[in-house]
Short mmCIF file of C-alpha atoms in Angstrom, two decimals:
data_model
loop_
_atom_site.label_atom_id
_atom_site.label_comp_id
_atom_site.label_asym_id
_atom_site.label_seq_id
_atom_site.Cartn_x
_atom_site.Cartn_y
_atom_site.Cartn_z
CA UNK A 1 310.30 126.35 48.41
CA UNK A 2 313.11 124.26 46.73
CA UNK A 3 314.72 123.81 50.37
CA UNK A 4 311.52 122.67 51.38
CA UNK A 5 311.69 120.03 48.69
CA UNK A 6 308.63 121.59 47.04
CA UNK A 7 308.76 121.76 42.83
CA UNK A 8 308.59 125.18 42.15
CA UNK A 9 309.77 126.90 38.50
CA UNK A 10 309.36 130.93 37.53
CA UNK A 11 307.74 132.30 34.62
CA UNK A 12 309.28 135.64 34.01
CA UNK A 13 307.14 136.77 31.01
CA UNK A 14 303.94 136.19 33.26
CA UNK A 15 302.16 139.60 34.58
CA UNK A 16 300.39 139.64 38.01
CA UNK A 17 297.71 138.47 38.43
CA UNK A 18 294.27 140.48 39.39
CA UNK A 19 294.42 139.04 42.94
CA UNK A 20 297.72 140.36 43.48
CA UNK A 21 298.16 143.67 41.86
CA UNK A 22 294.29 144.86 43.26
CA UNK A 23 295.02 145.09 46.70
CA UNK A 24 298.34 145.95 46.27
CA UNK A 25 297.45 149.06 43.54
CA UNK A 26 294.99 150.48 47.26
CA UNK A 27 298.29 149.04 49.70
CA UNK A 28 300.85 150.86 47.77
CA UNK A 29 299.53 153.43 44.80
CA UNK A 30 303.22 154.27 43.59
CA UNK A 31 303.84 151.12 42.74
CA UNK A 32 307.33 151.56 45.07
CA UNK A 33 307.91 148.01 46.06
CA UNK A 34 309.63 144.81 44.98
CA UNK A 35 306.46 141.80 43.76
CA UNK A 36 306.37 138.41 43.01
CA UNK A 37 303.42 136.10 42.64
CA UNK A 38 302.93 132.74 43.90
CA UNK A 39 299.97 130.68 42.47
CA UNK A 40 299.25 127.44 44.33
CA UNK A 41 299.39 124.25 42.71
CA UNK A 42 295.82 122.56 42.49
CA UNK A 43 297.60 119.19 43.15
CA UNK A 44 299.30 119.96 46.36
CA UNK A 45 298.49 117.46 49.07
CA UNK A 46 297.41 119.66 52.70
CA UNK A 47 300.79 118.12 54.18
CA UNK A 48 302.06 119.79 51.13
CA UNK A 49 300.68 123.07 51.55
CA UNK A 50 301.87 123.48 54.97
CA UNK A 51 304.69 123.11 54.01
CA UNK A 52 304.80 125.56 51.61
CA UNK A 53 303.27 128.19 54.33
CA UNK A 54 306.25 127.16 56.30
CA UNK A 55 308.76 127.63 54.13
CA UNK A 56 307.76 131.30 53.04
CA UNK A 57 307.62 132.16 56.70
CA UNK A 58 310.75 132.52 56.63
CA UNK A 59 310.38 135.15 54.33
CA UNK A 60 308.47 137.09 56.97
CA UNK A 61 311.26 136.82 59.65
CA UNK A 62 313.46 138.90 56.67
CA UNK A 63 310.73 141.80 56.90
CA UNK A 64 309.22 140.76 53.75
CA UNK A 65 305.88 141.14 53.41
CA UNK A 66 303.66 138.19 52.04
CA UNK A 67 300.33 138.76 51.01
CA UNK A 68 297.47 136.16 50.86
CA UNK A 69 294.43 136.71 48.35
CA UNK A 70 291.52 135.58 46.59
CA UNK A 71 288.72 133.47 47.53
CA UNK A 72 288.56 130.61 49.53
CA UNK A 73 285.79 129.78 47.02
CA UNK A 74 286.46 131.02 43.78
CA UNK A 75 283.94 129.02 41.25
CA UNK A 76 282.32 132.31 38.73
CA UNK A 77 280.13 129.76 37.14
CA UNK A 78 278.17 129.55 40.34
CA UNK A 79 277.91 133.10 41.24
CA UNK A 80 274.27 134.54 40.44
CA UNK A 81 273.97 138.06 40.88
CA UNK A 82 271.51 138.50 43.06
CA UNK A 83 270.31 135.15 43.95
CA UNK A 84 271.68 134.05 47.20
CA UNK A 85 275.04 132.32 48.08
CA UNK A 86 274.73 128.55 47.91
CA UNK A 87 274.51 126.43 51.07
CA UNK A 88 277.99 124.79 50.19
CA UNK A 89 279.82 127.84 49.74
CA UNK A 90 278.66 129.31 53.37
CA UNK A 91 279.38 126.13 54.97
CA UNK A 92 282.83 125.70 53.47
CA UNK A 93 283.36 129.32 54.20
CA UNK A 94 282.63 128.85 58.52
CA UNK A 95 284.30 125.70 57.97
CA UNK A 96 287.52 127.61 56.96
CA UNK A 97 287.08 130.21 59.57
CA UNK A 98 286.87 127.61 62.23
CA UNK A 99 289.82 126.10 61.08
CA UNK A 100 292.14 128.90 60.41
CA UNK A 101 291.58 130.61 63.88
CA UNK A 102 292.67 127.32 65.61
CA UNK A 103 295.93 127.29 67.51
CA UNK A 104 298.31 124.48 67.63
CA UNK A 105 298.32 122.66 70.44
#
């Protein structure tokens, strides 16, 4: 990231967070393999963001793996058990579906 002339800074006293030791706990139950959690700046600009996505995949082409979780919509206040999902989430949630499957070009 700090090639990429992204701010970045570690926090080595932090534990994982639920959306990255979950699926990894299923992925790999001995707990065999070397972590590290990223947590995306709220702030980042989209031209920002890409180019964070960029930059780690480089880390791919190095046979690392890198692991993308959570929600796309992640707002607990709004979720009603039982009651169903709001109009804004659903549309925000095709919305991103469109959009992701898109190829350049």
């Amino acid at each position: 990231l700090v090639s990429s002339s992204l701010p970045c800074a570690t926090c080595p006293s932090r534990g994982l967070d639920h959306g990255v030791w979950t699926p990894l706990y299923v992925m790999f139950p001995q707990a065999d393999i070397p972590v590290t959690c990223l947590s995306v700046k709220a702030d980042l600009d989209p031209e920002e963001r890409i180019r964070a996505g960029r930059a780690l995949e480089t880390l791919r082409d190095e046979g690392i793996l890198v692991v993308g979780s959570g929600e796309t919509v992640h707002n607990v206040p709004e979720m009603d058990k039982g009651q169903p999902t709001k109009s804004w989430c659903l549309a925000f949630e095709e919305w991103m579906e469109e959009t992701a499957s898109l190829k350049d070009g």
